[in-house]
Coordinates of N, CA and C in Angstrom, one line a residue:
X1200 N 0.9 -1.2 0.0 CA 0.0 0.0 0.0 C 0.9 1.2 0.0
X1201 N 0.7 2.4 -0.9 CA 1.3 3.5 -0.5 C 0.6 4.3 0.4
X1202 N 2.3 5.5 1.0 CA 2.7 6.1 1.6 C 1.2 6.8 1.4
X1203 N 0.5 7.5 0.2 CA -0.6 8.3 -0.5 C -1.7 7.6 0.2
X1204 N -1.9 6.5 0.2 CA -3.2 5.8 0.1 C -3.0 5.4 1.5
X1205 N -2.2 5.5 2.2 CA -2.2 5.2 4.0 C -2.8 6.5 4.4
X1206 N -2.2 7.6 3.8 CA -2.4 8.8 4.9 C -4.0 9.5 4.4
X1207 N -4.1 9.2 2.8 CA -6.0 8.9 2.6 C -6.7 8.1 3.7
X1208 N -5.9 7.2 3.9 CA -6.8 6.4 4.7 C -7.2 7.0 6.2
X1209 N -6.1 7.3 6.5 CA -6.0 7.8 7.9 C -6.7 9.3 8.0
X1210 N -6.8 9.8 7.1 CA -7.8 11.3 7.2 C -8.6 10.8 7.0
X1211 N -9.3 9.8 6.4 CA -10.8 9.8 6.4 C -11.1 9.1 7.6
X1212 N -10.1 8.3 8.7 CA -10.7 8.0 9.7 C -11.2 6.2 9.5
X1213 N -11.1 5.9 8.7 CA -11.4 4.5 7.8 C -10.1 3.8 7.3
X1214 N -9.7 2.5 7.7 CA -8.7 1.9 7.5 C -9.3 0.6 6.7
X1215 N -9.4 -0.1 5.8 CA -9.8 -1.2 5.2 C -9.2 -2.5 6.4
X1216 N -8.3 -2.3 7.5 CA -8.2 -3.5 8.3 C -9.1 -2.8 9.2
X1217 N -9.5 -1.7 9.6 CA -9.9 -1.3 10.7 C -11.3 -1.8 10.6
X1218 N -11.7 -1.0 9.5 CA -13.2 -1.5 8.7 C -13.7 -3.1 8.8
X1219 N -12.9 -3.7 8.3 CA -13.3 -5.3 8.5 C -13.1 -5.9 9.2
X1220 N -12.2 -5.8 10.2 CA -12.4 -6.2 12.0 C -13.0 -5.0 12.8
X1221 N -13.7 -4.1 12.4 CA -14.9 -3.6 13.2 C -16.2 -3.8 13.1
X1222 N -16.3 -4.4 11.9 CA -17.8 -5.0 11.7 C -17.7 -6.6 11.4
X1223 N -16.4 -7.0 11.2 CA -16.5 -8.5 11.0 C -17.0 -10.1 11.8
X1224 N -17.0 -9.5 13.6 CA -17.4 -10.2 14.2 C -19.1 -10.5 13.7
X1225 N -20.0 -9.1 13.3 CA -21.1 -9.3 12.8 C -21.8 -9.8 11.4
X1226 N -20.5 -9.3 10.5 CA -21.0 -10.0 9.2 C -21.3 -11.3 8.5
X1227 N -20.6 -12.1 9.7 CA -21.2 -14.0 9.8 C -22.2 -13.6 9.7
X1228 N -23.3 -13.7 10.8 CA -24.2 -13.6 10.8 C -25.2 -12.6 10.1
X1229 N -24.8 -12.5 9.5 CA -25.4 -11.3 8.4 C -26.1 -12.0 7.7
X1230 N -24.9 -13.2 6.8 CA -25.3 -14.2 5.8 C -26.8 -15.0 6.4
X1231 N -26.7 -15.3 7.1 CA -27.9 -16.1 7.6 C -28.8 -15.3 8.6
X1232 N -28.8 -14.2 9.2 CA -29.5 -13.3 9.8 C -30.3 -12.7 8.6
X1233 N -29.2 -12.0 7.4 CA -30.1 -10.7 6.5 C -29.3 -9.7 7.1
X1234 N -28.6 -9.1 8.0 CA -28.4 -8.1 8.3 C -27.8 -7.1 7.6
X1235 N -28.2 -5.7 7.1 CA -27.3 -4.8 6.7 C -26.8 -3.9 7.9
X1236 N -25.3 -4.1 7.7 CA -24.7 -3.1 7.9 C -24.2 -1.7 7.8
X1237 N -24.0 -0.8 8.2 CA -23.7 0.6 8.0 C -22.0 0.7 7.5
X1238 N -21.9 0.9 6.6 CA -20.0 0.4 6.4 C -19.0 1.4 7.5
X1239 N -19.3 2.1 8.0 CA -19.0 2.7 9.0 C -19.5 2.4 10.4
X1240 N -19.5 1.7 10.9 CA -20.4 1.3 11.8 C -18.9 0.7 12.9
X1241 N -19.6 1.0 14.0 CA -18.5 0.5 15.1 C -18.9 -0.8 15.5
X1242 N -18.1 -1.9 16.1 CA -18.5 -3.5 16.3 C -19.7 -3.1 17.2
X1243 N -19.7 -2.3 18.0 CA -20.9 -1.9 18.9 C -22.2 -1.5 18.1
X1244 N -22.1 -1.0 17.3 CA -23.1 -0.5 16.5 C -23.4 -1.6 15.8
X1245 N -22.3 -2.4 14.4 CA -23.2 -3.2 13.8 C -23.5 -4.3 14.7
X1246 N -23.1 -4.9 16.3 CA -23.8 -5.7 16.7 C -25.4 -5.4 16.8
X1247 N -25.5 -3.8 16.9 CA -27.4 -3.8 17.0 C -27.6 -3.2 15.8
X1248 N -27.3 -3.6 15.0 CA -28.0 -3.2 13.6 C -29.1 -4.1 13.3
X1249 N -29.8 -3.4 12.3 CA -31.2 -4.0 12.1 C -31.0 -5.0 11.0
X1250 N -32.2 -6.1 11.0 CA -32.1 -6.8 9.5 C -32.7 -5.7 8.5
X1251 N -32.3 -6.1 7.4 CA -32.9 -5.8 6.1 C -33.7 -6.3 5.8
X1252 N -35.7 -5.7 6.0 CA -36.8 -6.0 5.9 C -36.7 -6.7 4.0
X1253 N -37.2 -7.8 4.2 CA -37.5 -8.4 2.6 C -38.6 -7.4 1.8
X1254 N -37.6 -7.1 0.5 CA -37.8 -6.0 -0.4 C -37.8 -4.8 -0.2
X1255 N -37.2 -4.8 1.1 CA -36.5 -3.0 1.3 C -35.2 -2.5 0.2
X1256 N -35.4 -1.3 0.1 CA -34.3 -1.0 -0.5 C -33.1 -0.2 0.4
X1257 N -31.8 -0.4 0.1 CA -30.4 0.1 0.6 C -29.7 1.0 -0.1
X1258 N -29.1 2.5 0.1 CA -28.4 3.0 -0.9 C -26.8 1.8 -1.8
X1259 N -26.2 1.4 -0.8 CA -25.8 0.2 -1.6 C -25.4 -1.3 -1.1
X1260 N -25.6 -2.1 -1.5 CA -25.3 -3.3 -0.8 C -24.6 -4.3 -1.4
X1261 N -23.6 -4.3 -0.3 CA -21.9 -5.5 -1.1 C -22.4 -6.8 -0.4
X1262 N -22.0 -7.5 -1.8 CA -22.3 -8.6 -1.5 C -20.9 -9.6 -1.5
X1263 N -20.1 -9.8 -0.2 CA -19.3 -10.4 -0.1 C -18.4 -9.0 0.9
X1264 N -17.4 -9.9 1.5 CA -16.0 -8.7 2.0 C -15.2 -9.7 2.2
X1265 N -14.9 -10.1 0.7 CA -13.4 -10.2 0.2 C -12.9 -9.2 -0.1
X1266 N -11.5 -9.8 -0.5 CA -11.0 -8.4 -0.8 C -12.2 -7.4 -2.2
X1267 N -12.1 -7.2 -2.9 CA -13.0 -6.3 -4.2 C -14.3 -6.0 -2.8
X1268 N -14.9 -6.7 -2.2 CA -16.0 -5.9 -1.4 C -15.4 -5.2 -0.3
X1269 N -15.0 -5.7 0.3 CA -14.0 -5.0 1.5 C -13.8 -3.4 1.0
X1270 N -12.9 -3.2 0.2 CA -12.0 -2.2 -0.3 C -13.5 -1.5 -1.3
X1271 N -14.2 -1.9 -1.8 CA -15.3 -1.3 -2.4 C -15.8 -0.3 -1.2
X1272 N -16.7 -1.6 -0.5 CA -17.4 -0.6 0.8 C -16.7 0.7 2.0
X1273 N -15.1 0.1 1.4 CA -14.5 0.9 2.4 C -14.7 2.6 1.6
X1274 N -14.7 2.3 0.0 CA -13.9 3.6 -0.5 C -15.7 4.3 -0.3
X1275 N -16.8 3.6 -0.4 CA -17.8 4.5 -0.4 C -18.4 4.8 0.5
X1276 N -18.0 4.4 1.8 CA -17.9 4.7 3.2 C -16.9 6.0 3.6
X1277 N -15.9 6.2 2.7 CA -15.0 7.5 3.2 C -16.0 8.2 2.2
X1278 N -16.3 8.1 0.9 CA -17.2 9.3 0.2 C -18.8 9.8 0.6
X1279 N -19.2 9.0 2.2 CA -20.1 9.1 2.4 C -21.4 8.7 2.2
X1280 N -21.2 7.6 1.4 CA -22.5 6.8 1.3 C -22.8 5.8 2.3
X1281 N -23.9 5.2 2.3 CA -24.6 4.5 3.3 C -24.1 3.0 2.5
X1282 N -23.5 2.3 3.2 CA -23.3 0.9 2.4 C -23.7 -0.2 3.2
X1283 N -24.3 -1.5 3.0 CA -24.7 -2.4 3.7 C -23.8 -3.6 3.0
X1284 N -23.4 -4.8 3.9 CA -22.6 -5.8 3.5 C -23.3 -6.7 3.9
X1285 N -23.5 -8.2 3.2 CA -23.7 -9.7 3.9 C -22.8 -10.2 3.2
X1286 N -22.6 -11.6 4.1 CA -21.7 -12.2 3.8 C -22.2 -13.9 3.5
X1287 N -21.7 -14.8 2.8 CA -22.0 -15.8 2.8 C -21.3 -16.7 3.8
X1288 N -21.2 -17.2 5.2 CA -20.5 -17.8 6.2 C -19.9 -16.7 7.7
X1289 N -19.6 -17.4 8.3 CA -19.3 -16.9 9.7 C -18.0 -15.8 9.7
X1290 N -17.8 -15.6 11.0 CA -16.7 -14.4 11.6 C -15.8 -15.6 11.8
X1291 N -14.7 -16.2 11.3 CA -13.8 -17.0 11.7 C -12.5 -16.6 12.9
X1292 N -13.1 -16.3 14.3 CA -13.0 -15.8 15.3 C -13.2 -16.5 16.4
X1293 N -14.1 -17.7 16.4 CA -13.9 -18.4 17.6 C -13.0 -19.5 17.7
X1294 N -12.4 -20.2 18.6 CA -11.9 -21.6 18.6 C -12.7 -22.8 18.8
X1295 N -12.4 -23.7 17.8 CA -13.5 -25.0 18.1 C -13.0 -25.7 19.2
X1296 N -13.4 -27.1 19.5 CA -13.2 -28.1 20.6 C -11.5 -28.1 20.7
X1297 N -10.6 -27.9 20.0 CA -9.0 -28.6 19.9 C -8.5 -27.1 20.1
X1298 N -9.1 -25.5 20.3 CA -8.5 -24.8 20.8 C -8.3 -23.8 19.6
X1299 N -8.2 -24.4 18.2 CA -7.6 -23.4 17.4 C -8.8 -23.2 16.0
X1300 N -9.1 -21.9 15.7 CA -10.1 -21.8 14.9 C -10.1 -22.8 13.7
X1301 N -9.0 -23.0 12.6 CA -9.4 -23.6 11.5 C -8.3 -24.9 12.0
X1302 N -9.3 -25.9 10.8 CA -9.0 -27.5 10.9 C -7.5 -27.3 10.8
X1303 N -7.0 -28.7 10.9 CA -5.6 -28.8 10.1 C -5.5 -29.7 9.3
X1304 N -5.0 -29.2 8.2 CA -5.2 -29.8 6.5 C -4.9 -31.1 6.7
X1305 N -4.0 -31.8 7.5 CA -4.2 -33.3 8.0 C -5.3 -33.7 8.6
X1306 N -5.6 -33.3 8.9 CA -6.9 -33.6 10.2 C -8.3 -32.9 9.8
X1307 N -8.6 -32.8 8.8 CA -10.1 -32.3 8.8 C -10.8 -32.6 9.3
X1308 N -11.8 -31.4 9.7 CA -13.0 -31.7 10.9 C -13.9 -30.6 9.2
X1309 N -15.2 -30.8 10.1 CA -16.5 -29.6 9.7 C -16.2 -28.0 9.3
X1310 N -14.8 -28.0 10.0 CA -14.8 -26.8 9.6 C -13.8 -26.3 8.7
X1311 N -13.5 -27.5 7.5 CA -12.8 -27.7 6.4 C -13.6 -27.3 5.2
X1312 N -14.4 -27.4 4.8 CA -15.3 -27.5 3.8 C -16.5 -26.6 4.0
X1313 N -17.2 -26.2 3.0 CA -18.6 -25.6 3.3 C -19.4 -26.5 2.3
X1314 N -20.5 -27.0 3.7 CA -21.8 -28.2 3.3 C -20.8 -29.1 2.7
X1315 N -19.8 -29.9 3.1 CA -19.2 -31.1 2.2 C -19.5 -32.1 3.3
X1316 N -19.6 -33.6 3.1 CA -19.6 -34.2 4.0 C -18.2 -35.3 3.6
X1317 N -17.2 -34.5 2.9 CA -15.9 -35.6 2.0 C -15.4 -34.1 1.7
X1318 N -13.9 -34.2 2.2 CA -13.3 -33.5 1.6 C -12.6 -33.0 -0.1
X1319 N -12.5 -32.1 -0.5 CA -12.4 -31.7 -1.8 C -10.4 -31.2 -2.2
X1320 N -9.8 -32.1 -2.3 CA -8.1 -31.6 -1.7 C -8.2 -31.4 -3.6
X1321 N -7.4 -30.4 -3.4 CA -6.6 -29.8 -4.7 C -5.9 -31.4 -5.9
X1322 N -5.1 -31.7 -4.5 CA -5.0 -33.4 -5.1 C -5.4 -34.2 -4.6
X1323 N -6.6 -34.9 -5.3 CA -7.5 -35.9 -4.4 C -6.9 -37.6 -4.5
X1324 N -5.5 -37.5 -4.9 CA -4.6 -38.8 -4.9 C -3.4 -38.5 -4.3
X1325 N -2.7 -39.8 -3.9 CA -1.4 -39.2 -3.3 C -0.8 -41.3 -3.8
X1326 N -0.2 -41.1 -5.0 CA 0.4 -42.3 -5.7 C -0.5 -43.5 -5.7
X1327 N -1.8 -43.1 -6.0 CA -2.7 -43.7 -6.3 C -3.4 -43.8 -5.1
X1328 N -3.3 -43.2 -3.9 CA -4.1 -43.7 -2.9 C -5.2 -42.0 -2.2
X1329 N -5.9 -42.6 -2.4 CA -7.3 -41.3 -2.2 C -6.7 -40.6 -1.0
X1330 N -6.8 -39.3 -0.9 CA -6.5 -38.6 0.2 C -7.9 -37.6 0.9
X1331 N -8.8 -37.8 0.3 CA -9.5 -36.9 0.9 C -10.7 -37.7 1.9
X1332 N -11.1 -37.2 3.1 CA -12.0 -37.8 3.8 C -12.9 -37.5 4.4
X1333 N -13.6 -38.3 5.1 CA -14.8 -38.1 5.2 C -14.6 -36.9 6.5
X1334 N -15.8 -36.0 6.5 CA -16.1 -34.4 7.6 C -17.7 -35.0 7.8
X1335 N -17.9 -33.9 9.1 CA -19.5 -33.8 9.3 C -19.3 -32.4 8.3
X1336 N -20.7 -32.6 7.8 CA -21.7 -31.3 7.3 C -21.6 -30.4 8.1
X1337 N -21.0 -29.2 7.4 CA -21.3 -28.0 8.6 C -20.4 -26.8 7.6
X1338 N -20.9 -25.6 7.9 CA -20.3 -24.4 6.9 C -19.1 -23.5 7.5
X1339 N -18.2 -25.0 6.9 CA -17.1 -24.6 7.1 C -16.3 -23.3 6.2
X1340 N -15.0 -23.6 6.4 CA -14.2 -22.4 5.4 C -14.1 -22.2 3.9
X1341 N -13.9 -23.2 3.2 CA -13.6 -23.4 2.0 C -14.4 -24.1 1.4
X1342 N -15.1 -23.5 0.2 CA -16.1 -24.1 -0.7 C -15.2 -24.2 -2.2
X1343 N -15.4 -25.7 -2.5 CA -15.2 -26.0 -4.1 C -16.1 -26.3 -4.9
X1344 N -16.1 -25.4 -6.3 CA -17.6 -25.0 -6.8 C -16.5 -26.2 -8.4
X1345 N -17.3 -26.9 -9.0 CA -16.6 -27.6 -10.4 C -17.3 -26.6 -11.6
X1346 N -16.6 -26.3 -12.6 CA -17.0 -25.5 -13.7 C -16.1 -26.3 -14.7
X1347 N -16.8 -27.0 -15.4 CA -16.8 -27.5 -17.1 C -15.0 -28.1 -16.7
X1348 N -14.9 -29.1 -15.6 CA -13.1 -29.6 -15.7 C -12.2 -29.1 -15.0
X1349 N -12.7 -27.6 -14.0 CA -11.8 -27.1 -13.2 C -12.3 -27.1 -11.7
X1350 N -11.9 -26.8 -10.7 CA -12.4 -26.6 -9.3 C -12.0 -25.3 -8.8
X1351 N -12.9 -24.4 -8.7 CA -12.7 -23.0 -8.3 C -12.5 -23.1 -6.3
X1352 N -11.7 -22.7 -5.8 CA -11.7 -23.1 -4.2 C -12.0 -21.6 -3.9
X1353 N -13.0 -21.6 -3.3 CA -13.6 -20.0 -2.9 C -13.3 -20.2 -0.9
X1354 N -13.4 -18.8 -0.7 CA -13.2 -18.7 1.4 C -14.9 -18.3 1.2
X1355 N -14.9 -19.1 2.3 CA -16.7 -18.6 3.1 C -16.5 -18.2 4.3
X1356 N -17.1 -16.8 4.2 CA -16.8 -16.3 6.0 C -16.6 -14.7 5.4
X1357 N -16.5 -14.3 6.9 CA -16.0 -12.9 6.7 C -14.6 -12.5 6.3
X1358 N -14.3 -11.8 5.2 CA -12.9 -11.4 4.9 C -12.9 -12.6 3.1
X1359 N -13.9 -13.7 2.8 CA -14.0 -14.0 1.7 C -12.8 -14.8 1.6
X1360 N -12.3 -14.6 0.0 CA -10.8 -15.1 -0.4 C -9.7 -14.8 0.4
X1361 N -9.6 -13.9 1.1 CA -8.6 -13.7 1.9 C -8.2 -14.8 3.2
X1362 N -9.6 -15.2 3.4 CA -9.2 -16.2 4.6 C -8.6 -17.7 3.6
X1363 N -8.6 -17.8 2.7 CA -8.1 -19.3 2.1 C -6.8 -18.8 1.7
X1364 N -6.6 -17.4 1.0 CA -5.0 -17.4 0.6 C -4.3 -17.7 1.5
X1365 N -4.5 -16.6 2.6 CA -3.8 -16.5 4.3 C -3.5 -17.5 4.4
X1366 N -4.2 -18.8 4.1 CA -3.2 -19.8 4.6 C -3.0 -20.5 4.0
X1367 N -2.7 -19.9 2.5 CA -1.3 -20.2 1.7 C -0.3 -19.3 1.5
X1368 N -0.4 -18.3 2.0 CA 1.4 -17.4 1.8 C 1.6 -17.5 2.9
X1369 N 2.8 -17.9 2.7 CA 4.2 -18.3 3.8 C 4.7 -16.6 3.9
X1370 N 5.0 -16.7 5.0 CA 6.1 -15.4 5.5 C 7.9 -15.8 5.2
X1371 N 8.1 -14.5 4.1 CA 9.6 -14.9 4.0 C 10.4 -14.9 5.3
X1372 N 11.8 -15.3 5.7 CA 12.7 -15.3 6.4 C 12.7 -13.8 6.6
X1373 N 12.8 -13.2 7.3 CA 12.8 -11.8 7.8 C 14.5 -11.6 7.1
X1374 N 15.2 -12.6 7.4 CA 16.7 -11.9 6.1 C 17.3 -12.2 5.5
X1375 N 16.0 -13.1 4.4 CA 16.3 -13.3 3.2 C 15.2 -12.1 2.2
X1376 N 14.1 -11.3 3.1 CA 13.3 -10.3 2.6 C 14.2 -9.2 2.0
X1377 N 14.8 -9.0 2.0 CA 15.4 -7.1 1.7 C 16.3 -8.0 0.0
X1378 N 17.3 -9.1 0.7 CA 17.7 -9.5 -0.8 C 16.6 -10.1 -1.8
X1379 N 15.1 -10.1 -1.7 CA 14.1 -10.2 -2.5 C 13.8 -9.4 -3.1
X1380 N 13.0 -7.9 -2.0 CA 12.3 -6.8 -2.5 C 13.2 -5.7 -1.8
X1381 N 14.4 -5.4 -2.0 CA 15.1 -4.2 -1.3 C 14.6 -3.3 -2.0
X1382 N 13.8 -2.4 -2.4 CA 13.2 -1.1 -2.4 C 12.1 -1.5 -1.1
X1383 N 11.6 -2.4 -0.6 CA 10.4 -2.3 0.3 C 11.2 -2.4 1.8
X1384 N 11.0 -1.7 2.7 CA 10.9 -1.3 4.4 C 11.0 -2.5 4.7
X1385 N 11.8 -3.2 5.1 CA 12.1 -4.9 5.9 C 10.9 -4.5 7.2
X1386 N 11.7 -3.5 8.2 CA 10.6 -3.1 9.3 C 9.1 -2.8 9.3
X1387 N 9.0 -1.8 8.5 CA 7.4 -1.2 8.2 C 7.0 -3.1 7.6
X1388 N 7.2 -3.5 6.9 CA 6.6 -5.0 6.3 C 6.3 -5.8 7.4
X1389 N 7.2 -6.0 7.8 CA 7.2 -6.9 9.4 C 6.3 -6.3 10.7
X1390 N 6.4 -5.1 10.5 CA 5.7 -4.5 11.9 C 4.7 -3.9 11.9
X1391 N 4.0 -3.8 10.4 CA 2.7 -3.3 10.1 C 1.5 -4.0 9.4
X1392 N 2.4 -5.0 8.4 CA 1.9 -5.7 7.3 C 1.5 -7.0 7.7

């Protein structure tokens, strides 16, 4: 992000991380409540926000906060519009029974998959021997949608795609970073990013 687009941010008072962990604990429940949100809205506030009466109208309403909805509602939230968000799946914020919010890619539980009762692995063989297994039903993280020979892996929850990449980028070696990207801040990357 630039230096330009930080200190935009910071005058308007609206941070795109600030934004989606201030309404994010409520946007789970949005998907399955109906709730619109106020894109400005404090975690206090959209906890008592109202549903969206069926066939009400909203000045605008995002559908999703992945990133493209996130950063949408954020920019029409600093220009002052009224924006409402739902989301398809939960605030991925609590810990299950083993202490830590998402499954481990060895070990799937329910909260691997959304509505799968068999897991969907990128490689569903490992030298001929099946690797994916059986889950309870439950709307988990990651939904795989098939389109004509491909498998699209989409995040369900609040934050969208972001919660499935996240845990696929690895963090470089703090100093092997600068001989990667030496025009970018080793510190500010580490201590902000």
């Amino acid at each position: 992000m630039s230096d330009a687009t930080q200190n935009d941010e910071r005058s308007q008072g609206v941070s795109r991380r600030g934004f989606v962990a201030g309404t994010g604990a409520v946007l789970g429940a949005a998907a399955i409540g109906g709730l619109g949100l106020p894109a400005q809205a404090s975690a206090a506030e959209a906890a008592t926000a109202a549903s969206i009466d069926n066939g009400a109208r909203v000045p605008v309403l995002i559908i999703g906060t992945g990133y493209g909805g996130s950063v949408t509602a954020l920019r029409l939230a600093q220009a002052g519009v009224d924006v409402h968000m739902v989301e398809m799946g939960m605030a991925w914020d609590t810990p299950g029974s083993d202490g830590k919010i998402f499954a481990h890619t060895t070990k799937p539980d329910g909260r691997s998959f959304w509505l799968r009762t068999k897991t969907k692995q990128p490689l569903s063989n490992f030298l001929g021997f099946p690797i994916d297994q059986d889950i309870p039903k439950y709307t988990g993280i990651l939904d795989a949608e098939e389109f004509s020979g491909i498998t699209v892996y989409q995040g369900r929850g609040v934050g969208g795609g972001s919660l499935v990449n996240g845990g696929m980028a690895v963090t470089p070696k703090r100093e092997n970073f600068s001989s990667v990207l030496p025009s970018v801040d080793v510190d500010e990357m580490y201590n902000t990013y």
